[in-house]
Amino acid sequence: MSSNFPPNFEQKLGFDVIRQILHDHCLSSLGQHRVTKMMFSSDASEIHTSLQQTAEMKEILQFEEKFPSQDYFDLIPELLRIRIPGTYMETDQLSELKLSVSTISDLLQFLEDRNEKFPVLYALACEAGETGTGYSPLASTPLLQSIVAQVERIVDDKSEVRDTASPELNRIRKEKIRLQSSVEHKIIQSFKIARQNGWTPDEAEVTIRNGRLVIPMINTHKRKIQGFVHDESATGHTVYVEPAEIFETNNEIRELDYAERREIVRILIEFARIIRPEIDMLIHAYHFLGKIDFIRAKARFAIQVHGMNPIHHPRANDQQAQAFFWNKAMHPLLFLSHQKQKKEITPLDIALNPDQRILIISGPNAGGKSVCLKTVGLLQYLFQCGLLPPVKEDSEFCIFDRIFIDIGDEQSIDNDLSTYSSKLINLKYFIENIDQRSLFLIDEMGTGTDPSLGGSIAEATLEALNAKKAMGVVTTHYSNLKLLASREQGIINGAMLYDLKKLKPLYQLKVGKPGSSFALEIAQAIGFPKEVLQNARSKTGKSQLDFDRELQNLEVEKQEINQKNTELKVADDFLAELISKYEKLTADLEAKKKEILLKAKEEARQLLDNSNKLIEKTIKEIRESQADKARTKEIRVELSEIKEKLLKEPGEEVQNAKSEIQNLKSEIVNRKSQIQIGPTIRPGLVGSKAPPHRFQRYFDDLNAKVTNFTLTLDLRGKRVDEAQSMLQRYIDDAILCSISEVQILHGKGNGVLRQITRDYLRSQKEVKSAKDAPLESGGAGITVVSFR
């Protein structure tokens, strides 16, 4: 295994805190032991397998149901102890053996059923025994199930040996019951006599002393019943007498107790003798359980910090150069801290390659330089320990043989070392031991002594490390180190950005240009005396201050312009979409208009033809009745005019279509005049400054639902009909708000609320899965719902 520098490397980076988080995620001492033994590796195959195992387990925990996550007991010490003939496990350990072996069997069955979906974990189940048994856990499944059945035959769910564990035990217990019944009958009769005669205290009852049934009697009457005094009260007023007639029977019961214990021990010894040949197999099965527990803890940590399985390259050799690219990398401990405070974290984009091996980061104090440095070291260490780092999946990692860090103050009173002396010792070690397969991280390089001399030594050290083709990240305030990138191939500058208008750091790394320390601006922001600052400016030199300020302002303004361009593009795309919609609707309506007109004309012709026939018939009747010919002519003219009017005028559908087109035209005109650049152009989002939309009321309602939506619904104590109504509304709101996961708190109770919850969720096609919460989070009392 590789040896990183310094010896307290993990404490420097905060990895000891991550070990503790993993330790707490484990379900057993088996997994916790593996957390303690977890080590940094430079073996590409080992790292790949470990990452794949964790990634598969993460998917299981997020999307699979019925994964065994309880009864992870460690019985290895007990198994090692009963290797000696004549030894045995007590009933409590026997119950733990049954439960844990059953869990192992369930785990193996789970992976066997999903061997194609989770091939790396399945391969773990198929590995041959570490103890030389030649058995893989999976091949041992029948033996494990047999052991579970044997233990089940011996002990019950209360860890007590069953009456049926052996015929002799059954006989002994039946005889005990018979004798105990006889004793109870006799002592009750004696107690009734004593009470009737007033020999017992008021409200006294039969009790037990020294494991025997006794009668409480007033001291002055203790001779009234023949027997043996077992105890007396603190005042001596009451004594506890065992009647002589049950004394012998109680002795028989006591002998049966001894016989029962001897028979139980015999049964346990016999069981230990049966499984003794399988102890190596069982120990290996428990090692498998420990691995699963360890991998599960790593997967839970990955879920907790949004860890992903990145692209990873083999370790570089002498002919192959190292390179990595990280997209949206986050410091996991900082992320968890910000999450508790409901604060956002600024992710880090960083890349190192043969042309840009060493990154020199400059910028203001408290601007994030050291956090950036520690993020690089911690994430690389996580990766090479087989933990999923919190980066985007398209990030690329490479493998280093060793990581060297110089972070913090290492001064030693015992050895009379100053801070700068300790840093020099570290740099000396770096120069002597680093090679091209090493990663080094140096915080505040060159500080602690005279700036000109410290800067010169730091510059020479970086040149030496660059010559070794090592990769590294360095933070500094020294100008000579910032200038080094312009003349040394393989070195590049980076700046932590600072907003001069708001006088606050942005915590963003910009690679390519050096940063300013902004010492005077920060001093001004905290209220430093103005006259002192003015004097400092005059001593510093205007050209240097103007250069740093303008360089930073240009970078911040560039970011603002990029943001405005993005907003303009969104607005332009929105307008283009609206125009496209108008053009399509116009074409559709024009085609529909023609179709409606043709249909209307045809219907009108048919209607008028039928009308003409009716009219002709009417006229004929008029003629036959010698009606007025002039009036007949008028009727014909009127009918002709009606016919022409029907053929020319469009129907109601056409008028509606024309109205829709006109409304859309008006909307486009209004949109063009109202579109403005703001934080975002998308309508309906919380805090948006988008133009008013005709559906704005609905967007506002949706925003209110999203803002007020809670991720847990509590149904406990509700009636069935009330719970069903609440559940339906809650699930509808969750789907409307595009929530990915919620929890339904229904409690365990008699299971009615849980059942109606599951029945309803199964009927909803938008529900992807509904399962019990993890045992430590509420188990069967909470249903975790994931949506598609």
mmCIF file of N, CA and C in Angstrom, residues 51-167:
data_model
loop_
_atom_site.group_PDB
_atom_site.id
_atom_site.type_symbol
_atom_site.label_atom_id
_atom_site.label_comp_id
_atom_site.label_asym_id
_atom_site.label_seq_id
_atom_site.Cartn_x
_atom_site.Cartn_y
_atom_site.Cartn_z
ATOM 1 N N LEU A 51 -15.231 0.800 -6.285
ATOM 2 C CA LEU A 51 -16.165 1.838 -6.737
ATOM 3 C C LEU A 51 -17.423 1.225 -7.352
ATOM 4 N N GLN A 52 -17.238 0.166 -8.144
ATOM 5 C CA GLN A 52 -18.382 -0.492 -8.774
ATOM 6 C C GLN A 52 -19.292 -1.122 -7.729
ATOM 7 N N GLN A 53 -18.694 -1.753 -6.718
ATOM 8 C CA GLN A 53 -19.494 -2.337 -5.642
ATOM 9 C C GLN A 53 -20.334 -1.260 -4.954
ATOM 10 N N THR A 54 -19.698 -0.135 -4.662
ATOM 11 C CA THR A 54 -20.409 0.943 -3.977
ATOM 12 C C THR A 54 -21.500 1.536 -4.865
ATOM 13 N N ALA A 55 -21.201 1.691 -6.156
ATOM 14 C CA ALA A 55 -22.196 2.242 -7.082
ATOM 15 C C ALA A 55 -23.405 1.318 -7.202
ATOM 16 N N GLU A 56 -23.163 0.004 -7.270
ATOM 17 C CA GLU A 56 -24.272 -0.941 -7.347
ATOM 18 C C GLU A 56 -25.096 -0.923 -6.069
ATOM 19 N N MET A 57 -24.425 -0.864 -4.924
ATOM 20 C CA MET A 57 -25.149 -0.824 -3.659
ATOM 21 C C MET A 57 -25.952 0.472 -3.534
ATOM 22 N N LYS A 58 -25.416 1.558 -4.033
ATOM 23 C CA LYS A 58 -26.151 2.826 -4.018
ATOM 24 C C LYS A 58 -27.449 2.698 -4.810
ATOM 25 N N GLU A 59 -27.369 2.054 -5.969
ATOM 26 C CA GLU A 59 -28.570 1.846 -6.783
ATOM 27 C C GLU A 59 -29.573 0.954 -6.057
ATOM 28 N N ILE A 60 -29.069 -0.067 -5.364
ATOM 29 C CA ILE A 60 -29.957 -0.958 -4.606
ATOM 30 C C ILE A 60 -30.699 -0.178 -3.528
ATOM 31 N N LEU A 61 -29.968 0.629 -2.767
ATOM 32 C CA LEU A 61 -30.583 1.364 -1.669
ATOM 33 C C LEU A 61 -31.589 2.400 -2.173
ATOM 34 N N GLN A 62 -31.342 2.940 -3.363
ATOM 35 C CA GLN A 62 -32.219 3.979 -3.884
ATOM 36 C C GLN A 62 -33.449 3.426 -4.603
ATOM 37 N N PHE A 63 -33.284 2.280 -5.279
ATOM 38 C CA PHE A 63 -34.346 1.852 -6.187
ATOM 39 C C PHE A 63 -34.875 0.438 -5.952
ATOM 40 N N GLU A 64 -34.182 -0.375 -5.163
ATOM 41 C CA GLU A 64 -34.630 -1.749 -4.956
ATOM 42 C C GLU A 64 -35.377 -1.884 -3.631
ATOM 43 N N GLU A 65 -36.278 -2.838 -3.578
ATOM 44 C CA GLU A 65 -36.998 -3.128 -2.349
ATOM 45 C C GLU A 65 -36.526 -4.464 -1.775
ATOM 46 N N LYS A 66 -36.850 -4.684 -0.519
ATOM 47 C CA LYS A 66 -36.610 -5.960 0.149
ATOM 48 C C LYS A 66 -35.124 -6.296 0.282
ATOM 49 N N PHE A 67 -34.250 -5.277 0.305
ATOM 50 C CA PHE A 67 -32.837 -5.570 0.574
ATOM 51 C C PHE A 67 -32.673 -5.788 2.077
ATOM 52 N N PRO A 68 -32.123 -6.940 2.503
ATOM 53 C CA PRO A 68 -31.990 -7.231 3.944
ATOM 54 C C PRO A 68 -31.086 -6.220 4.649
ATOM 55 N N SER A 69 -31.622 -5.510 5.616
ATOM 56 C CA SER A 69 -30.850 -4.477 6.314
ATOM 57 C C SER A 69 -31.037 -4.551 7.825
ATOM 58 N N GLN A 70 -31.143 -5.768 8.346
ATOM 59 C CA GLN A 70 -31.241 -5.920 9.791
ATOM 60 C C GLN A 70 -30.624 -7.253 10.213
ATOM 61 N N ASP A 71 -30.378 -7.379 11.517
ATOM 62 C CA ASP A 71 -29.793 -8.597 12.093
ATOM 63 C C ASP A 71 -28.398 -8.880 11.547
ATOM 64 N N TYR A 72 -27.554 -7.821 11.461
ATOM 65 C CA TYR A 72 -26.163 -7.990 11.043
ATOM 66 C C TYR A 72 -25.302 -8.240 12.296
ATOM 67 N N PHE A 73 -25.489 -9.407 12.930
ATOM 68 C CA PHE A 73 -24.735 -9.731 14.143
ATOM 69 C C PHE A 73 -23.387 -10.357 13.775
ATOM 70 N N ASP A 74 -22.400 -10.137 14.636
ATOM 71 C CA ASP A 74 -21.072 -10.739 14.439
ATOM 72 C C ASP A 74 -20.928 -11.926 15.381
ATOM 73 N N LEU A 75 -21.018 -13.123 14.840
ATOM 74 C CA LEU A 75 -20.888 -14.346 15.641
ATOM 75 C C LEU A 75 -19.519 -15.003 15.475
ATOM 76 N N ILE A 76 -18.571 -14.337 14.830
ATOM 77 C CA ILE A 76 -17.258 -14.935 14.613
ATOM 78 C C ILE A 76 -16.570 -15.270 15.938
ATOM 79 N N PRO A 77 -16.577 -14.371 16.953
ATOM 80 C CA PRO A 77 -15.933 -14.743 18.236
ATOM 81 C C PRO A 77 -16.554 -15.998 18.853
ATOM 82 N N GLU A 78 -17.873 -16.126 18.788
ATOM 83 C CA GLU A 78 -18.534 -17.315 19.345
ATOM 84 C C GLU A 78 -18.168 -18.563 18.547
ATOM 85 N N LEU A 79 -18.089 -18.440 17.228
ATOM 86 C CA LEU A 79 -17.739 -19.589 16.392
ATOM 87 C C LEU A 79 -16.313 -20.047 16.681
ATOM 88 N N LEU A 80 -15.416 -19.098 16.870
ATOM 89 C CA LEU A 80 -14.030 -19.459 17.203
ATOM 90 C C LEU A 80 -13.961 -20.126 18.586
ATOM 91 N N ARG A 81 -14.790 -19.667 19.515
ATOM 92 C CA ARG A 81 -14.777 -20.227 20.871
ATOM 93 C C ARG A 81 -15.259 -21.668 20.888
ATOM 94 N N ILE A 82 -16.274 -22.005 20.095
ATOM 95 C CA ILE A 82 -16.829 -23.369 20.154
ATOM 96 C C ILE A 82 -16.067 -24.347 19.264
ATOM 97 N N ARG A 83 -14.924 -23.917 18.745
ATOM 98 C CA ARG A 83 -14.062 -24.899 18.055
ATOM 99 C C ARG A 83 -13.630 -26.011 19.019
ATOM 100 N N ILE A 84 -13.525 -25.669 20.310
ATOM 101 C CA ILE A 84 -13.076 -26.633 21.318
ATOM 102 C C ILE A 84 -14.221 -27.600 21.616
ATOM 103 N N PRO A 85 -13.993 -28.901 21.502
ATOM 104 C CA PRO A 85 -15.057 -29.882 21.805
ATOM 105 C C PRO A 85 -15.597 -29.694 23.210
ATOM 106 N N GLY A 86 -16.899 -29.862 23.372
ATOM 107 C CA GLY A 86 -17.531 -29.733 24.676
ATOM 108 C C GLY A 86 -18.049 -28.350 24.977
ATOM 109 N N THR A 87 -17.659 -27.361 24.154
ATOM 110 C CA THR A 87 -18.160 -26.002 24.359
ATOM 111 C C THR A 87 -19.448 -25.815 23.571
ATOM 112 N N TYR A 88 -20.160 -24.747 23.912
ATOM 113 C CA TYR A 88 -21.441 -24.521 23.248
ATOM 114 C C TYR A 88 -21.798 -23.034 23.335
ATOM 115 N N MET A 89 -22.784 -22.629 22.528
ATOM 116 C CA MET A 89 -23.318 -21.268 22.570
ATOM 117 C C MET A 89 -24.519 -21.224 23.508
ATOM 118 N N GLU A 90 -24.657 -20.112 24.220
ATOM 119 C CA GLU A 90 -25.863 -19.902 25.012
ATOM 120 C C GLU A 90 -27.026 -19.597 24.063
ATOM 121 N N THR A 91 -28.235 -19.657 24.611
ATOM 122 C CA THR A 91 -29.417 -19.514 23.760
ATOM 123 C C THR A 91 -29.524 -18.136 23.111
ATOM 124 N N ASP A 92 -29.054 -17.077 23.806
ATOM 125 C CA ASP A 92 -29.101 -15.736 23.201
ATOM 126 C C ASP A 92 -28.229 -15.681 21.954
ATOM 127 N N GLN A 93 -27.005 -16.223 22.038
ATOM 128 C CA GLN A 93 -26.115 -16.247 20.872
ATOM 129 C C GLN A 93 -26.675 -17.155 19.776
ATOM 130 N N LEU A 94 -27.371 -18.216 20.205
ATOM 131 C CA LEU A 94 -27.965 -19.116 19.225
ATOM 132 C C LEU A 94 -29.041 -18.391 18.415
ATOM 133 N N SER A 95 -29.832 -17.562 19.077
ATOM 134 C CA SER A 95 -30.845 -16.776 18.367
ATOM 135 C C SER A 95 -30.194 -15.786 17.408
ATOM 136 N N GLU A 96 -29.108 -15.127 17.845
ATOM 137 C CA GLU A 96 -28.401 -14.203 16.963
ATOM 138 C C GLU A 96 -27.797 -14.941 15.774
ATOM 139 N N LEU A 97 -27.309 -16.165 16.019
ATOM 140 C CA LEU A 97 -26.784 -16.984 14.926
ATOM 141 C C LEU A 97 -27.888 -17.251 13.898
ATOM 142 N N LYS A 98 -29.050 -17.647 14.389
ATOM 143 C CA LYS A 98 -30.165 -17.942 13.485
ATOM 144 C C LYS A 98 -30.537 -16.705 12.660
ATOM 145 N N LEU A 99 -30.692 -15.549 13.325
ATOM 146 C CA LEU A 99 -31.123 -14.335 12.627
ATOM 147 C C LEU A 99 -30.091 -13.859 11.622
ATOM 148 N N SER A 100 -28.808 -13.851 12.023
ATOM 149 C CA SER A 100 -27.768 -13.347 11.121
ATOM 150 C C SER A 100 -27.511 -14.294 9.960
ATOM 151 N N VAL A 101 -27.521 -15.611 10.220
ATOM 152 C CA VAL A 101 -27.346 -16.574 9.118
ATOM 153 C C VAL A 101 -28.522 -16.479 8.155
ATOM 154 N N SER A 102 -29.710 -16.249 8.686
ATOM 155 C CA SER A 102 -30.878 -16.052 7.832
ATOM 156 C C SER A 102 -30.711 -14.797 6.972
ATOM 157 N N THR A 103 -30.154 -13.727 7.561
ATOM 158 C CA THR A 103 -29.890 -12.499 6.799
ATOM 159 C C THR A 103 -28.876 -12.760 5.695
ATOM 160 N N ILE A 104 -27.806 -13.494 6.011
ATOM 161 C CA ILE A 104 -26.801 -13.821 4.991
ATOM 162 C C ILE A 104 -27.438 -14.599 3.848
ATOM 163 N N SER A 105 -28.266 -15.577 4.194
ATOM 164 C CA SER A 105 -28.948 -16.370 3.179
ATOM 165 C C SER A 105 -29.844 -15.501 2.307
ATOM 166 N N ASP A 106 -30.570 -14.555 2.930
ATOM 167 C CA ASP A 106 -31.443 -13.647 2.181
ATOM 168 C C ASP A 106 -30.632 -12.735 1.264
ATOM 169 N N LEU A 107 -29.475 -12.273 1.751
ATOM 170 C CA LEU A 107 -28.610 -11.431 0.923
ATOM 171 C C LEU A 107 -28.130 -12.188 -0.317
ATOM 172 N N LEU A 108 -27.725 -13.419 -0.114
ATOM 173 C CA LEU A 108 -27.239 -14.232 -1.224
ATOM 174 C C LEU A 108 -28.350 -14.486 -2.240
ATOM 175 N N GLN A 109 -29.544 -14.742 -1.734
ATOM 176 C CA GLN A 109 -30.678 -14.966 -2.636
ATOM 177 C C GLN A 109 -31.025 -13.687 -3.395
ATOM 178 N N PHE A 110 -30.964 -12.555 -2.706
ATOM 179 C CA PHE A 110 -31.236 -11.255 -3.329
ATOM 180 C C PHE A 110 -30.286 -11.006 -4.499
ATOM 181 N N LEU A 111 -28.996 -11.257 -4.289
ATOM 182 C CA LEU A 111 -28.000 -11.006 -5.340
ATOM 183 C C LEU A 111 -28.088 -12.041 -6.458
ATOM 184 N N GLU A 112 -28.417 -13.283 -6.095
ATOM 185 C CA GLU A 112 -28.556 -14.309 -7.129
ATOM 186 C C GLU A 112 -29.737 -13.989 -8.051
ATOM 187 N N ASP A 113 -30.808 -13.476 -7.486
ATOM 188 C CA ASP A 113 -31.978 -13.126 -8.292
ATOM 189 C C ASP A 113 -31.709 -11.936 -9.205
ATOM 190 N N ARG A 114 -30.685 -11.131 -8.883
ATOM 191 C CA ARG A 114 -30.385 -9.917 -9.656
ATOM 192 C C ARG A 114 -28.946 -9.940 -10.151
ATOM 193 N N ASN A 115 -28.442 -11.119 -10.482
ATOM 194 C CA ASN A 115 -27.020 -11.262 -10.810
ATOM 195 C C ASN A 115 -26.610 -10.467 -12.041
ATOM 196 N N GLU A 116 -27.507 -10.297 -13.002
ATOM 197 C CA GLU A 116 -27.165 -9.537 -14.203
ATOM 198 C C GLU A 116 -27.230 -8.039 -13.957
ATOM 199 N N LYS A 117 -28.087 -7.632 -13.052
ATOM 200 C CA LYS A 117 -28.240 -6.204 -12.765
ATOM 201 C C LYS A 117 -27.116 -5.678 -11.881
ATOM 202 N N PHE A 118 -26.630 -6.523 -10.966
ATOM 203 C CA PHE A 118 -25.561 -6.118 -10.048
ATOM 204 C C PHE A 118 -24.428 -7.144 -10.097
ATOM 205 N N PRO A 119 -23.705 -7.209 -11.212
ATOM 206 C CA PRO A 119 -22.724 -8.288 -11.415
ATOM 207 C C PRO A 119 -21.529 -8.239 -10.464
ATOM 208 N N VAL A 120 -21.107 -7.042 -10.047
ATOM 209 C CA VAL A 120 -19.918 -6.947 -9.192
ATOM 210 C C VAL A 120 -20.236 -7.434 -7.781
ATOM 211 N N LEU A 121 -21.382 -7.068 -7.260
ATOM 212 C CA LEU A 121 -21.780 -7.573 -5.947
ATOM 213 C C LEU A 121 -22.074 -9.069 -6.001
ATOM 214 N N TYR A 122 -22.626 -9.515 -7.122
ATOM 215 C CA TYR A 122 -22.880 -10.953 -7.279
ATOM 216 C C TYR A 122 -21.554 -11.717 -7.280
ATOM 217 N N ALA A 123 -20.532 -11.131 -7.928
ATOM 218 C CA ALA A 123 -19.213 -11.774 -7.938
ATOM 219 C C ALA A 123 -18.656 -11.884 -6.524
ATOM 220 N N LEU A 124 -18.955 -10.893 -5.685
ATOM 221 C CA LEU A 124 -18.519 -10.942 -4.286
ATOM 222 C C LEU A 124 -19.158 -12.126 -3.565
ATOM 223 N N ALA A 125 -20.412 -12.405 -3.901
ATOM 224 C CA ALA A 125 -21.105 -13.549 -3.291
ATOM 225 C C ALA A 125 -20.548 -14.879 -3.772
ATOM 226 N N CYS A 126 -19.851 -14.862 -4.909
ATOM 227 C CA CYS A 126 -19.315 -16.101 -5.490
ATOM 228 C C CYS A 126 -17.845 -16.326 -5.168
ATOM 229 N N GLU A 127 -17.212 -15.413 -4.422
ATOM 230 C CA GLU A 127 -15.787 -15.550 -4.121
ATOM 231 C C GLU A 127 -15.540 -16.743 -3.216
ATOM 232 N N ALA A 128 -14.428 -17.452 -3.464
ATOM 233 C CA ALA A 128 -14.045 -18.600 -2.629
ATOM 234 C C ALA A 128 -13.658 -18.120 -1.237
ATOM 235 N N GLY A 129 -13.727 -19.015 -0.285
ATOM 236 C CA GLY A 129 -13.512 -18.677 1.120
ATOM 237 C C GLY A 129 -12.123 -18.158 1.423
ATOM 238 N N GLU A 130 -12.070 -17.093 2.268
ATOM 239 C CA GLU A 130 -10.784 -16.558 2.710
ATOM 240 C C GLU A 130 -10.097 -17.510 3.689
ATOM 241 N N THR A 131 -10.891 -18.363 4.326
ATOM 242 C CA THR A 131 -10.319 -19.238 5.352
ATOM 243 C C THR A 131 -9.887 -20.587 4.788
ATOM 244 N N GLY A 132 -9.882 -20.715 3.481
ATOM 245 C CA GLY A 132 -9.407 -21.945 2.871
ATOM 246 C C GLY A 132 -10.429 -23.037 2.771
ATOM 247 N N THR A 133 -11.728 -22.701 2.943
ATOM 248 C CA THR A 133 -12.757 -23.739 2.867
ATOM 249 C C THR A 133 -13.032 -24.165 1.435
ATOM 250 N N GLY A 134 -12.770 -23.256 0.488
ATOM 251 C CA GLY A 134 -13.086 -23.553 -0.904
ATOM 252 C C GLY A 134 -14.532 -23.261 -1.243
ATOM 253 N N TYR A 135 -15.336 -22.937 -0.233
ATOM 254 C CA TYR A 135 -16.736 -22.613 -0.452
ATOM 255 C C TYR A 135 -16.887 -21.104 -0.693
ATOM 256 N N SER A 136 -17.730 -20.740 -1.672
ATOM 257 C CA SER A 136 -18.161 -19.355 -1.768
ATOM 258 C C SER A 136 -19.407 -19.220 -0.918
ATOM 259 N N PRO A 137 -19.729 -18.001 -0.468
ATOM 260 C CA PRO A 137 -20.963 -17.844 0.309
ATOM 261 C C PRO A 137 -22.189 -18.378 -0.434
ATOM 262 N N LEU A 138 -22.239 -18.104 -1.744
ATOM 263 C CA LEU A 138 -23.406 -18.546 -2.510
ATOM 264 C C LEU A 138 -23.518 -20.064 -2.540
ATOM 265 N N ALA A 139 -22.380 -20.742 -2.699
ATOM 266 C CA ALA A 139 -22.404 -22.201 -2.724
ATOM 267 C C ALA A 139 -22.772 -22.783 -1.359
ATOM 268 N N SER A 140 -22.617 -21.990 -0.309
ATOM 269 C CA SER A 140 -22.913 -22.461 1.040
ATOM 270 C C SER A 140 -24.363 -22.241 1.449
ATOM 271 N N THR A 141 -25.162 -21.694 0.542
ATOM 272 C CA THR A 141 -26.547 -21.366 0.879
ATOM 273 C C THR A 141 -27.325 -22.538 1.466
ATOM 274 N N PRO A 142 -27.263 -23.745 0.875
ATOM 275 C CA PRO A 142 -28.018 -24.868 1.471
ATOM 276 C C PRO A 142 -27.590 -25.166 2.908
ATOM 277 N N LEU A 143 -26.268 -25.090 3.178
ATOM 278 C CA LEU A 143 -25.792 -25.333 4.543
ATOM 279 C C LEU A 143 -26.303 -24.259 5.500
ATOM 280 N N LEU A 144 -26.295 -23.005 5.024
ATOM 281 C CA LEU A 144 -26.784 -21.914 5.865
ATOM 282 C C LEU A 144 -28.254 -22.104 6.194
ATOM 283 N N GLN A 145 -29.033 -22.462 5.210
ATOM 284 C CA GLN A 145 -30.457 -22.667 5.444
ATOM 285 C C GLN A 145 -30.703 -23.851 6.381
ATOM 286 N N SER A 146 -29.849 -24.868 6.269
ATOM 287 C CA SER A 146 -29.972 -26.029 7.164
ATOM 288 C C SER A 146 -29.682 -25.617 8.605
ATOM 289 N N ILE A 147 -28.677 -24.778 8.806
ATOM 290 C CA ILE A 147 -28.329 -24.319 10.159
ATOM 291 C C ILE A 147 -29.466 -23.497 10.744
ATOM 292 N N VAL A 148 -30.071 -22.634 9.922
ATOM 293 C CA VAL A 148 -31.218 -21.841 10.386
ATOM 294 C C VAL A 148 -32.333 -22.770 10.853
ATOM 295 N N ALA A 149 -32.610 -23.828 10.081
ATOM 296 C CA ALA A 149 -33.679 -24.774 10.430
ATOM 297 C C ALA A 149 -33.354 -25.508 11.728
ATOM 298 N N GLN A 150 -32.087 -25.879 11.932
ATOM 299 C CA GLN A 150 -31.712 -26.589 13.153
ATOM 300 C C GLN A 150 -31.846 -25.703 14.386
ATOM 301 N N VAL A 151 -31.420 -24.455 14.252
ATOM 302 C CA VAL A 151 -31.548 -23.535 15.388
ATOM 303 C C VAL A 151 -33.028 -23.281 15.684
ATOM 304 N N GLU A 152 -33.803 -23.127 14.613
ATOM 305 C CA GLU A 152 -35.242 -22.904 14.773
ATOM 306 C C GLU A 152 -35.894 -24.061 15.528
ATOM 307 N N ARG A 153 -35.402 -25.268 15.323
ATOM 308 C CA ARG A 153 -35.937 -26.446 16.021
ATOM 309 C C ARG A 153 -35.597 -26.415 17.502
ATOM 310 N N ILE A 154 -34.481 -25.763 17.854
ATOM 311 C CA ILE A 154 -34.009 -25.783 19.245
ATOM 312 C C ILE A 154 -34.573 -24.618 20.060
ATOM 313 N N VAL A 155 -34.503 -23.395 19.527
ATOM 314 C CA VAL A 155 -34.927 -22.218 20.306
ATOM 315 C C VAL A 155 -36.093 -21.515 19.627
ATOM 316 N N ASP A 156 -36.891 -20.803 20.439
ATOM 317 C CA ASP A 156 -38.020 -20.050 19.896
ATOM 318 C C ASP A 156 -37.621 -18.584 19.741
ATOM 319 N N ASP A 157 -38.608 -17.738 19.405
ATOM 320 C CA ASP A 157 -38.328 -16.326 19.151
ATOM 321 C C ASP A 157 -37.924 -15.555 20.399
ATOM 322 N N LYS A 158 -38.135 -16.151 21.584
ATOM 323 C CA LYS A 158 -37.734 -15.505 22.831
ATOM 324 C C LYS A 158 -36.392 -16.027 23.348
ATOM 325 N N SER A 159 -35.669 -16.717 22.492
ATOM 326 C CA SER A 159 -34.356 -17.295 22.836
ATOM 327 C C SER A 159 -34.458 -18.335 23.940
ATOM 328 N N GLU A 160 -35.587 -18.996 24.035
ATOM 329 C CA GLU A 160 -35.763 -20.059 25.013
ATOM 330 C C GLU A 160 -35.802 -21.406 24.291
ATOM 331 N N VAL A 161 -35.207 -22.416 24.932
ATOM 332 C CA VAL A 161 -35.172 -23.749 24.320
ATOM 333 C C VAL A 161 -36.582 -24.328 24.296
ATOM 334 N N ARG A 162 -36.969 -24.831 23.149
ATOM 335 C CA ARG A 162 -38.326 -25.377 22.987
ATOM 336 C C ARG A 162 -38.480 -26.686 23.773
ATOM 337 N N ASP A 163 -39.718 -26.979 24.204
ATOM 338 C CA ASP A 163 -40.008 -28.253 24.874
ATOM 339 C C ASP A 163 -39.673 -29.424 23.964
ATOM 340 N N THR A 164 -39.855 -29.195 22.649
ATOM 341 C CA THR A 164 -39.676 -30.279 21.678
ATOM 342 C C THR A 164 -38.238 -30.443 21.217
ATOM 343 N N ALA A 165 -37.306 -29.707 21.844
ATOM 344 C CA ALA A 165 -35.907 -29.817 21.414
ATOM 345 C C ALA A 165 -35.377 -31.235 21.599
ATOM 346 N N SER A 166 -35.927 -31.977 22.595
ATOM 347 C CA SER A 166 -35.575 -33.399 22.769
ATOM 348 C C SER A 166 -36.705 -34.076 23.550
ATOM 349 N N PRO A 167 -36.888 -35.390 23.375
ATOM 350 C CA PRO A 167 -37.930 -36.095 24.136
ATOM 351 C C PRO A 167 -37.723 -36.004 25.641
#
